[in-house]
PDB file of C-alpha atoms in Angstrom:
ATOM      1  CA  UNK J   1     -31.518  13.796 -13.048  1.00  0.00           C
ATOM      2  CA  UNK J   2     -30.811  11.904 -16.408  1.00  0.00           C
ATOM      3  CA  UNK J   3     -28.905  13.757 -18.851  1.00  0.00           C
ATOM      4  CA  UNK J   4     -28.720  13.152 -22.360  1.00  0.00           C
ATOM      5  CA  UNK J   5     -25.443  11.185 -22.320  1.00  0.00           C
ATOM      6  CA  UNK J   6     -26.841   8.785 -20.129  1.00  0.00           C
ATOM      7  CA  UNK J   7     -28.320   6.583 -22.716  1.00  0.00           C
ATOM      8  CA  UNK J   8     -24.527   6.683 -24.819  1.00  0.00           C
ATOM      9  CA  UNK J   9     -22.804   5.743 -21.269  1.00  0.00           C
ATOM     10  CA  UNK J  10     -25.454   2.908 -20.533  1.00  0.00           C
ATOM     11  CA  UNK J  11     -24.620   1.459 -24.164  1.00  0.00           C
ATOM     12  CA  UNK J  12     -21.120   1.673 -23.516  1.00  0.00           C
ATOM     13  CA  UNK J  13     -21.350  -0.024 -20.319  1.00  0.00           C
ATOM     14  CA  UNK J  14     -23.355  -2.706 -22.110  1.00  0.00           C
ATOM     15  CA  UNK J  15     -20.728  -3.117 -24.768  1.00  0.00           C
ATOM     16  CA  UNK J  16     -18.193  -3.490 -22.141  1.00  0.00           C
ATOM     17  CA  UNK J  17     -20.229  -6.331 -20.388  1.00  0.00           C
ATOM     18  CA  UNK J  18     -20.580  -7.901 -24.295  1.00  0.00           C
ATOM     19  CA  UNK J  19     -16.895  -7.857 -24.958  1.00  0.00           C
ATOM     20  CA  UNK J  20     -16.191  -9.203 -21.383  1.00  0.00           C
ATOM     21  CA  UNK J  21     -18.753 -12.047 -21.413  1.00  0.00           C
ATOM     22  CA  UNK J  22     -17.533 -13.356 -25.070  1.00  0.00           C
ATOM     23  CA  UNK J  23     -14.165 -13.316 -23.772  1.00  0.00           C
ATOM     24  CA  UNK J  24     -15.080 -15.296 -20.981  1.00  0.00           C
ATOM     25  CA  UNK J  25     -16.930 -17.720 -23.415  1.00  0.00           C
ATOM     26  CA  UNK J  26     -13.951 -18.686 -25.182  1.00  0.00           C
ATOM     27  CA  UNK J  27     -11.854 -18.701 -21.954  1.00  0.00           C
ATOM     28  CA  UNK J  28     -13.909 -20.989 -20.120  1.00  0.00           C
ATOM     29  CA  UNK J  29     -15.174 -23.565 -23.666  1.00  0.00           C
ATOM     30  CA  UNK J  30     -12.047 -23.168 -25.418  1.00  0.00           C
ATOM     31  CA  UNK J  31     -13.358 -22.076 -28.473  1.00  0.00           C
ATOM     32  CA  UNK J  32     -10.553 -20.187 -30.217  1.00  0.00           C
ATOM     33  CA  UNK J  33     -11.334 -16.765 -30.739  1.00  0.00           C
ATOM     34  CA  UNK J  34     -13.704 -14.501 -29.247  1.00  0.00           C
ATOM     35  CA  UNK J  35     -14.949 -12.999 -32.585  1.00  0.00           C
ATOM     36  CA  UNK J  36     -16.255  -9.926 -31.638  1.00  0.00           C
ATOM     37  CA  UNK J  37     -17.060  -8.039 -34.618  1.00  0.00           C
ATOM     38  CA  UNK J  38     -17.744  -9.205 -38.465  1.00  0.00           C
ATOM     39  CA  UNK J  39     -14.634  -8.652 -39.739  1.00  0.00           C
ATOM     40  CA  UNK J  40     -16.484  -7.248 -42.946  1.00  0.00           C
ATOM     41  CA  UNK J  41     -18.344  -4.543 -41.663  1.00  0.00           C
ATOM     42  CA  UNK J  42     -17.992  -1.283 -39.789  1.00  0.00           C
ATOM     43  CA  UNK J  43     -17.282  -1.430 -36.129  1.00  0.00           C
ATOM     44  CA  UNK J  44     -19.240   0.154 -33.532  1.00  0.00           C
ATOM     45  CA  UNK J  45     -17.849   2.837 -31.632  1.00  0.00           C
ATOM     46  CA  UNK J  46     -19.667   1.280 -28.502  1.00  0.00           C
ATOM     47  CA  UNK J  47     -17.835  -1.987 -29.664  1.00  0.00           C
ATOM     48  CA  UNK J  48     -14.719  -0.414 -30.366  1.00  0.00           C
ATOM     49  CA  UNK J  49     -14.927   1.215 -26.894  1.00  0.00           C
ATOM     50  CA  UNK J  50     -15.300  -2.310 -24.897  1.00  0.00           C
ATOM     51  CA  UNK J  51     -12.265  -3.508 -27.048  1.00  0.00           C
ATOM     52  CA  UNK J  52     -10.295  -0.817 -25.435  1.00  0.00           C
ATOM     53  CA  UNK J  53     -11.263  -0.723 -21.681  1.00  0.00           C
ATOM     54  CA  UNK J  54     -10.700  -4.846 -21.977  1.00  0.00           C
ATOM     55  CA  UNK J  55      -7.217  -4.235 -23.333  1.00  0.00           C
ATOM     56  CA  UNK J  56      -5.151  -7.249 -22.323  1.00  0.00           C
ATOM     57  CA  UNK J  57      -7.919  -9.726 -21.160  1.00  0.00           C
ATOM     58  CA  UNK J  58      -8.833  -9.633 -24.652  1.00  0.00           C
ATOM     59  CA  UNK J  59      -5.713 -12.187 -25.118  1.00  0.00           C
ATOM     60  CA  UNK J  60      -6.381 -13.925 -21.537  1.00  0.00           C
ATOM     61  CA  UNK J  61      -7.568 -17.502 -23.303  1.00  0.00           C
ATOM     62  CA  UNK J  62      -4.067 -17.420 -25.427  1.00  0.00           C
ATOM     63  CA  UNK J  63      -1.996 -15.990 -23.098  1.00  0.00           C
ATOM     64  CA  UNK J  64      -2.996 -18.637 -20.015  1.00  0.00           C
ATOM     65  CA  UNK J  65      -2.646 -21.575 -22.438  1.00  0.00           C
ATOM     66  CA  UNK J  66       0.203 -20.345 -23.979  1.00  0.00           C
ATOM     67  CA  UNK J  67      -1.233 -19.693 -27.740  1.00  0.00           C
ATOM     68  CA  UNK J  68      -0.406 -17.012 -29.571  1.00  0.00           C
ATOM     69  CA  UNK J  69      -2.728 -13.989 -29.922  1.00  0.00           C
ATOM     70  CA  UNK J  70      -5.450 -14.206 -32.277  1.00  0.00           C
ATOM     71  CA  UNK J  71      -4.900 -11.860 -35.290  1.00  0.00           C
ATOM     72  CA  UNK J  72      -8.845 -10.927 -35.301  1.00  0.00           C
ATOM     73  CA  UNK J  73      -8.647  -9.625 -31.891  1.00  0.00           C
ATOM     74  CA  UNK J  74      -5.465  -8.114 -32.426  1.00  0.00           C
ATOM     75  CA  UNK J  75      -6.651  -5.902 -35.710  1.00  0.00           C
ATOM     76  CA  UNK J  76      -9.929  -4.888 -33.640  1.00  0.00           C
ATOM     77  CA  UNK J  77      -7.712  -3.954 -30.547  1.00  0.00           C
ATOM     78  CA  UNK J  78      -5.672  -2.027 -32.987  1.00  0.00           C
ATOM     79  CA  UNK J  79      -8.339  -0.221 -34.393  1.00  0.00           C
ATOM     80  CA  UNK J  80      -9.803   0.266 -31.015  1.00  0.00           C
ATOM     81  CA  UNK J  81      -6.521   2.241 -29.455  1.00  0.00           C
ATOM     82  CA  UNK J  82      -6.181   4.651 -32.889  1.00  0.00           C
ATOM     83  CA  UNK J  83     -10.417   5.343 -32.455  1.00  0.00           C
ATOM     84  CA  UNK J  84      -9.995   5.731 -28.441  1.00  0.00           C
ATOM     85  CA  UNK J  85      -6.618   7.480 -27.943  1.00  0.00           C
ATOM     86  CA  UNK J  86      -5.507   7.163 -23.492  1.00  0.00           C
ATOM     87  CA  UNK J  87      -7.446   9.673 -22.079  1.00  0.00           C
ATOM     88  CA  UNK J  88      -6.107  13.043 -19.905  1.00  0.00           C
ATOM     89  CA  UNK J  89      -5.190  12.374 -16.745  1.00  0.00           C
ATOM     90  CA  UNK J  90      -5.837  14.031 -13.356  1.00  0.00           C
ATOM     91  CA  UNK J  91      -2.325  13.186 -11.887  1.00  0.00           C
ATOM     92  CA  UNK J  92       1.148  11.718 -12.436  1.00  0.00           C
ATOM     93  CA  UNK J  93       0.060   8.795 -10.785  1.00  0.00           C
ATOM     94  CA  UNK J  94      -2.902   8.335 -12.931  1.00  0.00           C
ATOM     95  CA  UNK J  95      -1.043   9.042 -16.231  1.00  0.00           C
ATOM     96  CA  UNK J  96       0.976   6.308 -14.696  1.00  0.00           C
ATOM     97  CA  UNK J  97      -1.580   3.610 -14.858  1.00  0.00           C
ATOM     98  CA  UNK J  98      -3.096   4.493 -17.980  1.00  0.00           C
ATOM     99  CA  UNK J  99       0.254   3.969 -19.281  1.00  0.00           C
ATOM    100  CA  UNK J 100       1.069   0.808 -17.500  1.00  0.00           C
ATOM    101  CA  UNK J 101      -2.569  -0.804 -19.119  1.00  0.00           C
ATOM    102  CA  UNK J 102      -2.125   0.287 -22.121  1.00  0.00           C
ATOM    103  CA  UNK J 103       1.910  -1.307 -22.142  1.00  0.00           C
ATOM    104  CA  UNK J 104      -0.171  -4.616 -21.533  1.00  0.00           C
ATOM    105  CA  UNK J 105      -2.713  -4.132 -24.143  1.00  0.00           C
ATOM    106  CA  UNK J 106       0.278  -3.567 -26.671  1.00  0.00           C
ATOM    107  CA  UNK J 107       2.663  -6.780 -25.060  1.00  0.00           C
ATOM    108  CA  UNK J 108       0.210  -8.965 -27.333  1.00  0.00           C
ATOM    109  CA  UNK J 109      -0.757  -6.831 -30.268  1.00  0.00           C
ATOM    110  CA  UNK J 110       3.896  -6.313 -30.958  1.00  0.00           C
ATOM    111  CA  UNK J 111       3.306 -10.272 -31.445  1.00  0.00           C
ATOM    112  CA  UNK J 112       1.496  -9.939 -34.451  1.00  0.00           C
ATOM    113  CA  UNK J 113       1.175  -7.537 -37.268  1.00  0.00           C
ATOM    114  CA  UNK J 114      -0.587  -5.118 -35.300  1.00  0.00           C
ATOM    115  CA  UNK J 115       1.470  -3.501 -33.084  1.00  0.00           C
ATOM    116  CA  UNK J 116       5.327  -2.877 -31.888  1.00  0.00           C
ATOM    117  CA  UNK J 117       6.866  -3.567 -28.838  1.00  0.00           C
ATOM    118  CA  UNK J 118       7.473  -0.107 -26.734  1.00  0.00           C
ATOM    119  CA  UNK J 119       9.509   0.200 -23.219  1.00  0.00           C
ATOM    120  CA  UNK J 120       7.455   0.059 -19.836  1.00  0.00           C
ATOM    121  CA  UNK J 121       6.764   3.404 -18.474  1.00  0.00           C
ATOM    122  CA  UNK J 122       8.118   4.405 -15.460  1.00  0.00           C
ATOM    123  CA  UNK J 123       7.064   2.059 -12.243  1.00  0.00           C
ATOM    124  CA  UNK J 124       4.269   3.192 -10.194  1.00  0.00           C
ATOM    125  CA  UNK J 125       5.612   4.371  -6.177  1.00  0.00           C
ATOM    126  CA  UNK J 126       6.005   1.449  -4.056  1.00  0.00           C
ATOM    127  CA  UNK J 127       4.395   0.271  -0.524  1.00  0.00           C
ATOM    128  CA  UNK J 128       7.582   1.522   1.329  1.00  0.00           C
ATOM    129  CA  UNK J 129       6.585   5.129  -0.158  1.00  0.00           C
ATOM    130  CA  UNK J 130       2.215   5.298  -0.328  1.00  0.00           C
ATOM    131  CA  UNK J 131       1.874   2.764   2.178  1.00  0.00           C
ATOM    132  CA  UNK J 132       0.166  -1.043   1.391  1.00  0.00           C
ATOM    133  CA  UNK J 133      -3.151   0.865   1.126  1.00  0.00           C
ATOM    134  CA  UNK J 134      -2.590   2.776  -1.461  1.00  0.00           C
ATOM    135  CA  UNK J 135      -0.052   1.053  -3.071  1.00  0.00           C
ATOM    136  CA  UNK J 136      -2.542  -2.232  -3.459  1.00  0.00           C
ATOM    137  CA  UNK J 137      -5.616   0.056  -4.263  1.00  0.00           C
ATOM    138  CA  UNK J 138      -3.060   0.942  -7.689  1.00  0.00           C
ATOM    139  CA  UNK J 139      -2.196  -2.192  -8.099  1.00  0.00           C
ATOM    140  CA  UNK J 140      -5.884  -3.487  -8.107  1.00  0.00           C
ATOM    141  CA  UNK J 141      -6.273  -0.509 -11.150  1.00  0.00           C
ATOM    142  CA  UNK J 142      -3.556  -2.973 -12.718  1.00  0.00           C
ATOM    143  CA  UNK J 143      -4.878  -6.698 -12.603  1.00  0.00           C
ATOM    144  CA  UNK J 144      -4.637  -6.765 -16.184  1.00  0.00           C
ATOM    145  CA  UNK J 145      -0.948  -7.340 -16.158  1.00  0.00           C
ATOM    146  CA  UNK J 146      -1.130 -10.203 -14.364  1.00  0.00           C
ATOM    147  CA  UNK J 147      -1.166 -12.330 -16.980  1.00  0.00           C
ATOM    148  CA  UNK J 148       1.586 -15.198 -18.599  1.00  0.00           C
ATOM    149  CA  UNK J 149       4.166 -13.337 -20.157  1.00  0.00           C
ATOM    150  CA  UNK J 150       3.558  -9.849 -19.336  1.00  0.00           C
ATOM    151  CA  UNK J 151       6.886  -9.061 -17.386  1.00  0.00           C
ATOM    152  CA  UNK J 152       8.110  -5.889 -15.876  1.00  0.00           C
ATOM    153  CA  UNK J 153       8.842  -3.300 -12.952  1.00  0.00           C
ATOM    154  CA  UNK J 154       5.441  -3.464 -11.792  1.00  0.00           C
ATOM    155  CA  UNK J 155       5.496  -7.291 -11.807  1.00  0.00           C
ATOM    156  CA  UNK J 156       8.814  -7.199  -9.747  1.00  0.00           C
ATOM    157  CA  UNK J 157       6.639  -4.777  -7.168  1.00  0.00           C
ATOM    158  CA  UNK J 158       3.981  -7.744  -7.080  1.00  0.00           C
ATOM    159  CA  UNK J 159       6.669 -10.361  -6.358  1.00  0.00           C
ATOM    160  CA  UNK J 160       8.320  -8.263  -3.787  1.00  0.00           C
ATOM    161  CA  UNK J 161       5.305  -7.075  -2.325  1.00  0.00           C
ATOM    162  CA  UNK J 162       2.777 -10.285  -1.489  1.00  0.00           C
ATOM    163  CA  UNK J 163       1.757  -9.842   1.637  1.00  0.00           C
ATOM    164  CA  UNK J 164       1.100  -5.988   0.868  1.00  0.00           C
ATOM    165  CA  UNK J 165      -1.356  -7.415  -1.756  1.00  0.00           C
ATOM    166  CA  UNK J 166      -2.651 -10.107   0.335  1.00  0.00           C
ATOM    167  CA  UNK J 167      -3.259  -7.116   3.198  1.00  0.00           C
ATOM    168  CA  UNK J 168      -5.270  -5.305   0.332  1.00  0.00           C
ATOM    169  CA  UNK J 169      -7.221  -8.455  -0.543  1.00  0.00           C
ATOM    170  CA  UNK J 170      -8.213  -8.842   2.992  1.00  0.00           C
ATOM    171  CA  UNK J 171      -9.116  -5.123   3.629  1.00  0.00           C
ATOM    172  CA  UNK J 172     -11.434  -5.063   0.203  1.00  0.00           C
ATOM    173  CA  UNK J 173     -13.120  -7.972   1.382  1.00  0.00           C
ATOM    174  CA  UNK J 174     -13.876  -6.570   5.120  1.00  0.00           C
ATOM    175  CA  UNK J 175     -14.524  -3.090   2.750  1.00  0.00           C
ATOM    176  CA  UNK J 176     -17.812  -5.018   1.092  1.00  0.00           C
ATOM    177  CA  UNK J 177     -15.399  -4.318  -1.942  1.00  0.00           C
ATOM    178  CA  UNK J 178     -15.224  -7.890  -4.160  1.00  0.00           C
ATOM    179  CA  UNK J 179     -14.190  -5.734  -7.603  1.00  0.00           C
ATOM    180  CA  UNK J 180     -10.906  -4.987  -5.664  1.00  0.00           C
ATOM    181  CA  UNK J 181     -10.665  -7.855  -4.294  1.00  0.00           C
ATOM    182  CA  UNK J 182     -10.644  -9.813  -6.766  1.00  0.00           C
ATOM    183  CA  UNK J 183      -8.323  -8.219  -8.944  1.00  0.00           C
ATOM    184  CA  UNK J 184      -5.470  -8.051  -5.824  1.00  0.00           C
ATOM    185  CA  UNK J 185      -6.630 -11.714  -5.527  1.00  0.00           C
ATOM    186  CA  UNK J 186      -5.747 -12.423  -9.017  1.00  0.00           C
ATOM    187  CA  UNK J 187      -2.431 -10.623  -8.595  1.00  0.00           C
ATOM    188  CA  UNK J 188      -1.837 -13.080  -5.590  1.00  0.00           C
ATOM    189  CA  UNK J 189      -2.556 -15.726  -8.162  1.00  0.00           C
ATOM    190  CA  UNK J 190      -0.583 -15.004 -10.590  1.00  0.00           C
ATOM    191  CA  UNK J 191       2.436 -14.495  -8.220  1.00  0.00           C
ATOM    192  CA  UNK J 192       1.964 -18.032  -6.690  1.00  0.00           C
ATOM    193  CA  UNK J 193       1.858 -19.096 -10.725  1.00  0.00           C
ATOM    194  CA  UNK J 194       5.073 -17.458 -10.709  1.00  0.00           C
ATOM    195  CA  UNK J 195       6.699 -19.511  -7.567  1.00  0.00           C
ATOM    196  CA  UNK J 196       6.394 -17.328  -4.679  1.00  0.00           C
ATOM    197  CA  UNK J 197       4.328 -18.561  -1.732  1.00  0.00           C
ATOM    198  CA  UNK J 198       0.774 -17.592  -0.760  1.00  0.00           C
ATOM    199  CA  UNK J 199       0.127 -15.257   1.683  1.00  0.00           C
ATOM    200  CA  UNK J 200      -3.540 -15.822   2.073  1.00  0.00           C
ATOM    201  CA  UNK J 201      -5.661 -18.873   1.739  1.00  0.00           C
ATOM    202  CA  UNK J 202      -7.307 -17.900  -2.114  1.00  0.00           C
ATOM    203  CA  UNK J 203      -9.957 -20.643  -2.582  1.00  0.00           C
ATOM    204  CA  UNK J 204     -12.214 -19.149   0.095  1.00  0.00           C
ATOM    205  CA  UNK J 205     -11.578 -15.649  -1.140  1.00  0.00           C
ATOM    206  CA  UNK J 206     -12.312 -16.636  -4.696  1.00  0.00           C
ATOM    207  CA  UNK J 207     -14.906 -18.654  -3.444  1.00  0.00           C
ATOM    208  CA  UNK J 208     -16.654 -15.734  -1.535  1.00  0.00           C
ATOM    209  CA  UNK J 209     -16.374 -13.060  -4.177  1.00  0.00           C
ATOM    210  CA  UNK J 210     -17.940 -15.640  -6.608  1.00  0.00           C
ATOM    211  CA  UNK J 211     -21.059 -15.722  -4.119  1.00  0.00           C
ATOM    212  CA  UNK J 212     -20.993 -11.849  -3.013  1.00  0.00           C
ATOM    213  CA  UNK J 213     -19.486 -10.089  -5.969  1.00  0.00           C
ATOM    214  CA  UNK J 214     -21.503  -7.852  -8.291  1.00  0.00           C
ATOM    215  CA  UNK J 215     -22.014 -11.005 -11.125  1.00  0.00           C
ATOM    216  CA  UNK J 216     -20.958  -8.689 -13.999  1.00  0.00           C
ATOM    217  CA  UNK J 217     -19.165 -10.394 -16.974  1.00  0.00           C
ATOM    218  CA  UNK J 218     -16.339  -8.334 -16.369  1.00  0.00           C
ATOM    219  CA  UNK J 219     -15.527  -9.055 -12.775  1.00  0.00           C
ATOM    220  CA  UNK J 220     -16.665 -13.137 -13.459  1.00  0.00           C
ATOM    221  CA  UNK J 221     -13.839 -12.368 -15.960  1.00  0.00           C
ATOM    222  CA  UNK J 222     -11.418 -11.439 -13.133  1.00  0.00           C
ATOM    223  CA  UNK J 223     -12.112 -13.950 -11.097  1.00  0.00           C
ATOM    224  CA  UNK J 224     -11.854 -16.946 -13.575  1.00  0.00           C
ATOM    225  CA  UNK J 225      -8.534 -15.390 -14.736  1.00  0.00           C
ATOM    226  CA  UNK J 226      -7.419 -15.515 -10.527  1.00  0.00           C
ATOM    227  CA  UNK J 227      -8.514 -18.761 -10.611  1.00  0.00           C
ATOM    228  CA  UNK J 228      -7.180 -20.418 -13.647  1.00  0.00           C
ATOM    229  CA  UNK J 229      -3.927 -18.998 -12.315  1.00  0.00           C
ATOM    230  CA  UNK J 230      -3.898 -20.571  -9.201  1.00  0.00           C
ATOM    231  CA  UNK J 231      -5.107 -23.929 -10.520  1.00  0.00           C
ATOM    232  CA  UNK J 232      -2.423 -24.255 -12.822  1.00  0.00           C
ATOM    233  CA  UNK J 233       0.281 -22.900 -10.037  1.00  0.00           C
ATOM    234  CA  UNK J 234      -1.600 -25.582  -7.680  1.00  0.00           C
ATOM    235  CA  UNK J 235      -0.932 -28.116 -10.354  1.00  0.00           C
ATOM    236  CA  UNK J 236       2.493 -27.092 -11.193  1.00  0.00           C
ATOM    237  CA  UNK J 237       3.708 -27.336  -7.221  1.00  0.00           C
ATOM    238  CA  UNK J 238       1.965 -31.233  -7.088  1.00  0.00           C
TER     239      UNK J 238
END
């Protein structure tokens, strides 16, 4: 039965898809900056929301062409974390990731006015504790560190660990899961950007999620991040 925060969570969830598809824009055309909000007026909670569940994608068209953060995006992703503080979690683990996305989110924002660099929290249990399962269904809650450089324990996991993420890749897919997929996929990427070797075949991964995957802005924004990744690692091994 609808209640009466349905229509606030549907906007949210709409805001989300706006922030995600602009991003996207300026990802795949180049254009700059995303310009999400006129810097002159008030900013929508619903907006402000978006900004924060994005966190570090925000910067994926700098970051994966090696520009600097845009200081617009930067200010609104400041604003965004002070409005939206991390949210309770229901376990250490949990408090773990929130912590580890929003150390990403703030790796951009200490390179400009709008932030300070802060230590990595404390690394999430490995494979050779939880197991690949659940140690890739984490990881997948963490696809927004794999990015150009964003550095750390958990990155050091990913390198260590790619045939545990290519086992999670393969399990989402035969799961009818393409949102986890993808994001392990992108991991996979990002660690073949980063010189180790594939352990699974991406191109018809990538190439299936694009075709079975839910076709939200936010996972299309996954999966062009996976595969700009392993284009330029493709290019960088020619």
């Amino acid at each position: 039965m609808p209640t009466a925060e349905t229509p606030l969570r549907d906007e949210y969830a709409a805001a989300v898809e706006r922030v995600a598809d602009r991003t996207l824009a300026v990802l795949r055309d180049g254009e700059g900056t995303a310009a999400l909000a006129d810097p002159d007026s008030l900013v929508p909670r619903p907006l402000l929301a978006a900004v924060r569940v994005l966190g570090a994608d925000l910067f994926a068209p700098q970051l994966l062409t090696g520009a600097e953060p845009d200081g617009t995006t930067a200010a609104l992703l400041a604003e965004a974390r002070v409005a939206f503080p991390a949210p309770a979690a229901s376990s250490e683990e949990a408090a773990l990731v929130i912590g580890w996305q929003d150390w990403a989110a703030g790796r951009p924002l200490s390179r400009t006015p709008y932030g300070a660099d802060v230590p990595p929290p404390a690394p999430l249990s490995g494979p050779e504790s939880v197991g690949w399962q659940a140690w890739s269904r984490r990881m997948a809650q963490l696809s927004s560190l794999a990015l150009p450089t964003l550095d750390g324990p958990m990155h050091e996991a990913a390198r260590a660990n790619t045939l545990g993420l290519a086992r999670g890749t393969v399990r989402s897919m035969l799961r009818r899961d393409p949102t986890t997929a993808v994001r392990l996929a992108r991991w996979l990427a990002w660690a073949h950007a980063d010189g180790r070797p594939l352990r699974l075949e991406l191109e018809p991964v990538l190439d299936r999620i694009r075709l079975a995957g839910d076709g939200t802005a936010r996972s299309v924004l996954e999966l062009t991040i996976a595969q700009r990744l392993l284009n330029d690692s493709n290019g960088a091994t020619r």
